[in-house]
Short mmCIF file of C-alpha atoms in Angstrom, two decimals:
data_model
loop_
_atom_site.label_atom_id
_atom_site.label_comp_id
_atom_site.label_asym_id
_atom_site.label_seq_id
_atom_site.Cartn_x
_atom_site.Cartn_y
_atom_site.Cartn_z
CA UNK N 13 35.16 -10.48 32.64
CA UNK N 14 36.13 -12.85 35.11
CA UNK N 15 37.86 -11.22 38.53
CA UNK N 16 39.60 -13.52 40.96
CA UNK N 17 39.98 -12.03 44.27
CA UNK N 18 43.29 -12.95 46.45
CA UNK N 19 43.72 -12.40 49.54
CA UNK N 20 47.71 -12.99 51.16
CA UNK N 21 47.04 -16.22 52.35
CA UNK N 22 45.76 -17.37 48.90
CA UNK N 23 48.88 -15.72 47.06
CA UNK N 24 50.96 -17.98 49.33
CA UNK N 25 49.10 -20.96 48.54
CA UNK N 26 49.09 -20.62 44.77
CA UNK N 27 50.37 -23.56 42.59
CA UNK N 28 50.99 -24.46 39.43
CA UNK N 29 49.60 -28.62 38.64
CA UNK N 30 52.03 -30.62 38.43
CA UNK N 31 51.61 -31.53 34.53
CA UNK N 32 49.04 -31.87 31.58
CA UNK N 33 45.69 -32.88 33.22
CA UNK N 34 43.58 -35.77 31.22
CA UNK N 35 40.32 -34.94 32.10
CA UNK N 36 40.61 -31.40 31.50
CA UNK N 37 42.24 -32.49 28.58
CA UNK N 38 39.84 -34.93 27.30
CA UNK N 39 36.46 -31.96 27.96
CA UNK N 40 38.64 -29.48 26.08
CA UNK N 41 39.37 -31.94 23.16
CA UNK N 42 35.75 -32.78 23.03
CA UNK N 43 34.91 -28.84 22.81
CA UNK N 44 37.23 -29.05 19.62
CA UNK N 45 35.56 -31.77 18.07
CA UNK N 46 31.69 -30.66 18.24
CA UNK N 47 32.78 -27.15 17.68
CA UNK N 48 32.78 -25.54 14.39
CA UNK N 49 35.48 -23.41 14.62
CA UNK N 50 38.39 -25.85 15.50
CA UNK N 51 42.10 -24.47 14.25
CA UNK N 52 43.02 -26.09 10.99
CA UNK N 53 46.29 -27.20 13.02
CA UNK N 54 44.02 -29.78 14.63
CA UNK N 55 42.20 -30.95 11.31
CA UNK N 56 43.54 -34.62 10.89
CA UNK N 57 43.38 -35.30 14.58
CA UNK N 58 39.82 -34.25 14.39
CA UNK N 59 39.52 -36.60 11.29
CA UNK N 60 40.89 -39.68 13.08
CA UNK N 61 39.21 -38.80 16.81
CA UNK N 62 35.85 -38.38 14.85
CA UNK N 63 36.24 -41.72 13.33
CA UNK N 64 37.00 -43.58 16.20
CA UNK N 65 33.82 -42.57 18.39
CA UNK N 66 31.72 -45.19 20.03
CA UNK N 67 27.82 -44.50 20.52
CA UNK N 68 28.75 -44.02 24.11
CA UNK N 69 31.93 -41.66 23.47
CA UNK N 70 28.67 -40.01 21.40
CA UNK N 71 26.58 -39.59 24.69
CA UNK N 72 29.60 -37.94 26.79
CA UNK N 73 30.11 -35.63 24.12
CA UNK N 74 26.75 -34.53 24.76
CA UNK N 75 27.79 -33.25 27.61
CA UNK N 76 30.78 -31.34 26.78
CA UNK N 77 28.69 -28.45 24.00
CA UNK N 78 31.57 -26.12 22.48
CA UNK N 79 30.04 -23.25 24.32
CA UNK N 80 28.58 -22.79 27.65
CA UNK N 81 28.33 -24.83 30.56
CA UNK N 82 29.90 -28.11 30.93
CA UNK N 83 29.05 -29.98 34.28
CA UNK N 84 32.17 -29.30 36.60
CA UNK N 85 32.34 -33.39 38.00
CA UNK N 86 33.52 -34.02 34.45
CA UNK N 87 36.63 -32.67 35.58
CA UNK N 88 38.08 -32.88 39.42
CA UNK N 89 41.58 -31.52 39.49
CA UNK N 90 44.29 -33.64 41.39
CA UNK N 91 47.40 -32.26 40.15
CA UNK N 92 48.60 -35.49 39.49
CA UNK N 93 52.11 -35.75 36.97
CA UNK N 94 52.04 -39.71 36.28
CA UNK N 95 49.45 -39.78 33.54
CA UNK N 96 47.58 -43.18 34.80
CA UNK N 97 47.45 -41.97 38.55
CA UNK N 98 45.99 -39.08 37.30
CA UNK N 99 43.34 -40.51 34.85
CA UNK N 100 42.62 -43.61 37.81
CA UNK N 101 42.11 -40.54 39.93
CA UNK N 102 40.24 -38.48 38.18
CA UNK N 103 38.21 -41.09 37.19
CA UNK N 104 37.64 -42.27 41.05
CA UNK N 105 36.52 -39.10 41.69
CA UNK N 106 34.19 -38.98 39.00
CA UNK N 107 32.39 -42.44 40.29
CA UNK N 108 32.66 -40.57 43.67
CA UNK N 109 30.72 -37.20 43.14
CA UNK N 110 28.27 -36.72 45.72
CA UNK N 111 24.75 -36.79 44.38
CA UNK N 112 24.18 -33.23 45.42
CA UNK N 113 26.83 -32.49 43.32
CA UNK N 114 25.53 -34.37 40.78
CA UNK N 115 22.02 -32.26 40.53
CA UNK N 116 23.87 -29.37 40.53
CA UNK N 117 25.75 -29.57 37.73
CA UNK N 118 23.14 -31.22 35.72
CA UNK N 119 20.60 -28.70 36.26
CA UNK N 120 22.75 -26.00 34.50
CA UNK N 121 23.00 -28.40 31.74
CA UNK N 122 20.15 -27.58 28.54
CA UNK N 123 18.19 -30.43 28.14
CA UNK N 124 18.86 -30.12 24.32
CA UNK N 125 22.16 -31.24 25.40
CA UNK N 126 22.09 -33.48 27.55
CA UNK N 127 18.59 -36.27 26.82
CA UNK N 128 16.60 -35.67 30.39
CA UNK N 129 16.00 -38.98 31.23
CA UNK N 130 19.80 -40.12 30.88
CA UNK N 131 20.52 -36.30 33.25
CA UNK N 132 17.64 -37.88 35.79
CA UNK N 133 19.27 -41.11 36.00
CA UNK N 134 22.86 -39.19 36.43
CA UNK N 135 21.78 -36.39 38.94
CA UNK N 136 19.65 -39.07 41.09
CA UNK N 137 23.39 -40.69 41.69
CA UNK N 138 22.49 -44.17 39.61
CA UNK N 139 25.58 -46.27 40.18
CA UNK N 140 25.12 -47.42 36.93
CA UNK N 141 24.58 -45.02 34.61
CA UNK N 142 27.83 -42.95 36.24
CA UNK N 143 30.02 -45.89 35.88
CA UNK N 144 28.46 -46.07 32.35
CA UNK N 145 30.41 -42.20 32.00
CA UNK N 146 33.35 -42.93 33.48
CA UNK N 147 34.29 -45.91 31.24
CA UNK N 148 33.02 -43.68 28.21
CA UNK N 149 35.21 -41.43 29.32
CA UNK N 150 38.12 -43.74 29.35
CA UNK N 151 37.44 -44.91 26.66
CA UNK N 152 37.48 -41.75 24.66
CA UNK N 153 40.94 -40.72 26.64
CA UNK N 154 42.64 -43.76 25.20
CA UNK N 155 40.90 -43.44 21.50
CA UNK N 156 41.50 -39.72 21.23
CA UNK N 157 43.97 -38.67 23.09
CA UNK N 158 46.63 -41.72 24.25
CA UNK N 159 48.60 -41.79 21.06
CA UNK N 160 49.16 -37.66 21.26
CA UNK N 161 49.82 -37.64 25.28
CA UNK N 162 53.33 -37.12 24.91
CA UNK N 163 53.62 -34.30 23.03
CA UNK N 164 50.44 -32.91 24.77
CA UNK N 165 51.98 -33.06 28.08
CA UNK N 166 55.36 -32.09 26.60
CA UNK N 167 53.37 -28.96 25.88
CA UNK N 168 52.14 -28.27 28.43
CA UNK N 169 55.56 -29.30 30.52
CA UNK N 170 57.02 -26.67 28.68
CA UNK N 171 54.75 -24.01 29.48
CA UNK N 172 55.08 -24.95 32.79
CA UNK N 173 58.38 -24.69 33.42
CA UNK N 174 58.48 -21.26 31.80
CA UNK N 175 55.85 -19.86 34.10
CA UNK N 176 58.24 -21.65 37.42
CA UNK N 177 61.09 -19.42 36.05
CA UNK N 178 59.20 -16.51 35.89
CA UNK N 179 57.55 -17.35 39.85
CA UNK N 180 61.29 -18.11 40.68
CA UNK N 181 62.81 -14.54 39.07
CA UNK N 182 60.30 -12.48 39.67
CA UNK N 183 57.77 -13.68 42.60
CA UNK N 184 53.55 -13.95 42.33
CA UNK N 185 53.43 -10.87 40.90
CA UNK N 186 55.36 -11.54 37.78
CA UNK N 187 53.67 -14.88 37.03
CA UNK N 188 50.49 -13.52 36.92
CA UNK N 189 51.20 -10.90 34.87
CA UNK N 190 52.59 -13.37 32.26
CA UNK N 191 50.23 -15.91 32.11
CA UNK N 192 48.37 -15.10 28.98
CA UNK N 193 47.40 -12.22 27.33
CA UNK N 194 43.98 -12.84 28.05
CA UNK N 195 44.84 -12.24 31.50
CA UNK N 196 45.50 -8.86 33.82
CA UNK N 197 47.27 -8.72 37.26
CA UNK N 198 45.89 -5.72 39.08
CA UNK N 199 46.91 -6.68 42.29
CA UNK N 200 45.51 -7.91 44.49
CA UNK N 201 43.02 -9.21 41.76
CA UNK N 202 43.68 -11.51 38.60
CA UNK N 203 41.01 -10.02 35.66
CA UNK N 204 40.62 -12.59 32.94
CA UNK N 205 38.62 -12.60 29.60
CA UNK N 206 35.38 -14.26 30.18
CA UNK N 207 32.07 -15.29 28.41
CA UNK N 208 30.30 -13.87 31.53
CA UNK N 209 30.92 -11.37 34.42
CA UNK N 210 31.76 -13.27 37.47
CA UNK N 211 33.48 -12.72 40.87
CA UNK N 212 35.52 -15.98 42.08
CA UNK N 213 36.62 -14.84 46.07
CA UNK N 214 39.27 -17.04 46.63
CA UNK N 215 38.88 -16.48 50.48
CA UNK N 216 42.35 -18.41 51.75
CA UNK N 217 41.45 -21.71 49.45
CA UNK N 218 44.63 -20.57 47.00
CA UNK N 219 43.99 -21.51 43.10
CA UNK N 220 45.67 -23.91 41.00
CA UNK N 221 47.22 -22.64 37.37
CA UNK N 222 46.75 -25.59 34.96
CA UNK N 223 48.24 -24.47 31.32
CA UNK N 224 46.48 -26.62 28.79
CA UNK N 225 46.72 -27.68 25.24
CA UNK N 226 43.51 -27.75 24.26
CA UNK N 227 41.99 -25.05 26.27
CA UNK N 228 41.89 -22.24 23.44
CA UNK N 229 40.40 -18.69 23.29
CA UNK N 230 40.19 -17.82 26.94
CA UNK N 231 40.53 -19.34 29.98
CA UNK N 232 38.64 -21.64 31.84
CA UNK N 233 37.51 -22.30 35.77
CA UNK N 234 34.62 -24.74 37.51
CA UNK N 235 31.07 -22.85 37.91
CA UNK N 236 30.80 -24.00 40.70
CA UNK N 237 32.04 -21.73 44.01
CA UNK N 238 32.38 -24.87 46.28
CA UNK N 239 34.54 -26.69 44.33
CA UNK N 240 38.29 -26.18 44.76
CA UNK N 241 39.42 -23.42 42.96
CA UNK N 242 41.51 -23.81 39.37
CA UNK N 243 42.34 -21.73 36.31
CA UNK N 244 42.67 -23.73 33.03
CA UNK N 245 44.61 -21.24 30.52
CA UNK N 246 45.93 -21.99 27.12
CA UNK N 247 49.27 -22.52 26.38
CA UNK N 248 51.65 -21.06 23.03
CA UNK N 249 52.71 -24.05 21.04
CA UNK N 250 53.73 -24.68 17.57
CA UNK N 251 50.78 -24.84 15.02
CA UNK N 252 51.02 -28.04 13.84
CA UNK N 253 51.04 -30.81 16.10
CA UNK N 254 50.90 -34.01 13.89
CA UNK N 255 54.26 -32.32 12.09
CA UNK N 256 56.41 -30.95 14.08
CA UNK N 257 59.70 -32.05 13.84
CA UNK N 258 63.82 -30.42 14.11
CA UNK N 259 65.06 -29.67 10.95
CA UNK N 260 67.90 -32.31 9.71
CA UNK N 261 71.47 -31.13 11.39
CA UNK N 262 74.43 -30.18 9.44
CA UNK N 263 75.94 -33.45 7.61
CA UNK N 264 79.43 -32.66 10.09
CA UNK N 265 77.45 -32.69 13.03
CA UNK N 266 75.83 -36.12 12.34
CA UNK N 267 78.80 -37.24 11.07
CA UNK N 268 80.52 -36.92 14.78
CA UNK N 269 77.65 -37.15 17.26
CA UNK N 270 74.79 -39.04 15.55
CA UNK N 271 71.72 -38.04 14.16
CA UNK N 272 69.74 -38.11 17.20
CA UNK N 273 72.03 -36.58 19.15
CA UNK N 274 72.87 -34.15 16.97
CA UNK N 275 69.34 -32.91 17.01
CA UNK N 276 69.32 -32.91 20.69
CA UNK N 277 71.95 -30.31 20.85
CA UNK N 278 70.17 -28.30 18.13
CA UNK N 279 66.88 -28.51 20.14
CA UNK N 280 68.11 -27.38 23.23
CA UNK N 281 69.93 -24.08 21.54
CA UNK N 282 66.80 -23.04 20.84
CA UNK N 283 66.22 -22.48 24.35
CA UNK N 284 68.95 -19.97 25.55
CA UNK N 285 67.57 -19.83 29.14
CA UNK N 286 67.57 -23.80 29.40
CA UNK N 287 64.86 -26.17 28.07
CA UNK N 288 63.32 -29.57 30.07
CA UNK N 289 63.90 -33.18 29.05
CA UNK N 290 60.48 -33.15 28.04
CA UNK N 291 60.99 -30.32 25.89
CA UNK N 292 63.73 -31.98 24.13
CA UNK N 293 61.63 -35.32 23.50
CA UNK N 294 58.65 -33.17 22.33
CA UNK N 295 61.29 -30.93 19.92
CA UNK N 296 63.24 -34.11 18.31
CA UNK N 297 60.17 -36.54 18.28
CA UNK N 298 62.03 -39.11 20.67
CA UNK N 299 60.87 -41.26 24.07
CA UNK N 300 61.51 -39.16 27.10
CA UNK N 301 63.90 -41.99 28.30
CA UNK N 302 65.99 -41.17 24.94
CA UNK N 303 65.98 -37.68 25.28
CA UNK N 304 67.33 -37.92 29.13
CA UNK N 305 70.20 -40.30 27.67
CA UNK N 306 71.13 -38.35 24.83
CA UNK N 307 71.33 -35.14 27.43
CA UNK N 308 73.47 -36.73 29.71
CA UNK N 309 75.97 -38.49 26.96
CA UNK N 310 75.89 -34.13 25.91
CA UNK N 311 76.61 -33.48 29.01
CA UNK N 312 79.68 -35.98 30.08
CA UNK N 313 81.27 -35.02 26.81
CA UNK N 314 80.66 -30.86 28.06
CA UNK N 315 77.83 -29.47 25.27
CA UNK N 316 75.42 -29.14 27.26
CA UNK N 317 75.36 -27.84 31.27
CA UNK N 318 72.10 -29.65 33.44
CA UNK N 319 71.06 -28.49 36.77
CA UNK N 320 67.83 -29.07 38.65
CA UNK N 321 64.78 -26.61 38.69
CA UNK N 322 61.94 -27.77 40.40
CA UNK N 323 60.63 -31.29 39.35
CA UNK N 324 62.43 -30.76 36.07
CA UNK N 325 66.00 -30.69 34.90
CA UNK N 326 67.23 -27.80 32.57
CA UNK N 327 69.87 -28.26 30.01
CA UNK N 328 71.11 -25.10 28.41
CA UNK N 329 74.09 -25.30 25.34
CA UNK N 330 77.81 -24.78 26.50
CA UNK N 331 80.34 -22.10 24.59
CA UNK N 332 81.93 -25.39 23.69
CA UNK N 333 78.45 -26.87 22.21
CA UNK N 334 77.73 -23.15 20.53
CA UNK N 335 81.02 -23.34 18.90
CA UNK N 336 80.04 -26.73 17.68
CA UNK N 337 76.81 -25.75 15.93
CA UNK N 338 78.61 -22.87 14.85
CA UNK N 339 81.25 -24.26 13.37
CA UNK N 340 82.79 -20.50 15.12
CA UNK N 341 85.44 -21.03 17.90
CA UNK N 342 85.08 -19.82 21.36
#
């Protein structure tokens, strides 16, 4: 079990990252690929990701084993929503890492894991050989993951907004009670399923809430107790990511708004309480761009209702749009 200990000044300086985070992405990924229990939902991405590794894509994943420790300067949280400010940032910060840091995270790392003469060269700070990791890194980002970062952060866009509304309707308390089921609020301390029994004492530095797609199981947080304080937890999402798609619309509902649009108006019903732009993309398998246009052509002609929540915009169906898709009148 894993208890995080809040104090009021932390509760006020919770947060919730801005979006999807690569890095934390990328580790996570690379725990699905070496493991030997990844969901079948993931199969043909592991296929093509598998394929596409490089001998030195090879060497990070030696870093990243599917269970236990993973050295926390793999993955510095910043927050970040654009995806290449975050990756150029996270990447900085990589390149960055102190050298104490450095030792310290390498140390926990099993030399089976890890060959020690490539973990020397690392934890003694060679300029080289960590600018060597963070282009491997890169480069597995863009070979892996790039092609899928839409509907990744889509994801985990969605799940973020859902846990805003819940902050927003029901304060702290409610969002950390909802989180996952993995996780307890027994104020004022957050009890999550764990590996290992550890104490995190927050102690006024507040925690960040990053909902991930590949993060699966239970949740995960940095080793390390000088690091800034984050709580990677997985997300509910459909079960098959290379296939999800809207069933077609009724042939009178293409007929007057268009297919697209059609299925724009059918994706956000399925949200009662109001869905993102994101979501919609992610939903009808369209470019965010598209999906705002579409909403707003919905909107001007009264199906759908848009108002701001945060950094997001939420579109929820009008009676006139239910009566539409219903074919029943209001």
């Amino acid at each position: 079990m894993l208890r995080i200990h809040f104090t009021a000044a932390d509760l006020g300086s919770l947060r919730l990252a801005a979006g999807a985070d690569p890095l934390w992405e990328s580790l996570l990924s690379q725990h699905a690929l070496t493991g030997g229990h990844a969901p079948a939902a993931l199969g043909s991405w592991r296929r093509r990701a598998i394929a596409r590794l490089t001998p030195e894509m090879r060497e990070l994943l030696s870093l990243a084993p599917p269970t236990g420790y993973s050295p926390d300067f793999l993955t510095p949280t910043r927050g970040l929503h654009d995806i290449d400010d975050a990756l150029d940032a996270g990447l900085g910060e990589v390149l960055a890492t102190p050298v104490e840091h450095l030792r310290a995270d390498l140390r926990r790392v099993p030399a089976r894991h890890c060959p020690r003469e490539r973990a020397e060269r690392l934890a003694d700070g060679d300029r080289t050989a960590v600018a060597a990791l963070a282009s491997a890194m890169r480069a597995y980002f863009e070979a892996a993951l790039a092609a899928h970062w839409e509907l990744i952060s889509g994801q985990v866009a969605g799940a973020r907004a859902r846990a805003a509304r819940f902050l927003v309707d029901g304060g702290v308390d409610r969002l950390l009670a909802t989180l996952h089921p993995t996780i307890r609020w027994d104020a004022p301390t957050l009890h999550v399923a764990y590996p290992a029994d550890r104490d995190i004492h927050l102690a006024g530095r507040g925690l960040v809430l990053l909902p991930s797609y590949f993060c699966r199981g239970t949740p995960v947080t940095l080793r390390a107790a000088d690091r800034p304080p984050v709580l990677v937890y997985p997300i509910d999402h459909d079960p098959d990511w290379d296939a999800e798609r809207m069933p077609p619309p009724d042939g009178e509902l293409v007929a007057l708004l268009g297919n697209t649009r059609a299925a724009v108006l059918r994706a956000a019903q399925l949200h009662p309480h109001g869905c993102t732009t994101t979501e919609l993309a992610r939903r009808v398998r369209i470019a965010l761009s598209s999906a705002s246009e579409h909403a707003t052509t919905l909107r001007r002609a009264g199906l759908l209702r848009t108002r701001p929540y945060g950094r997001h915009m939420l579109h929820v169906v009008t009676p006139l749009g239910r009566a539409l898709l219903t074919g029943r009148p209001r």
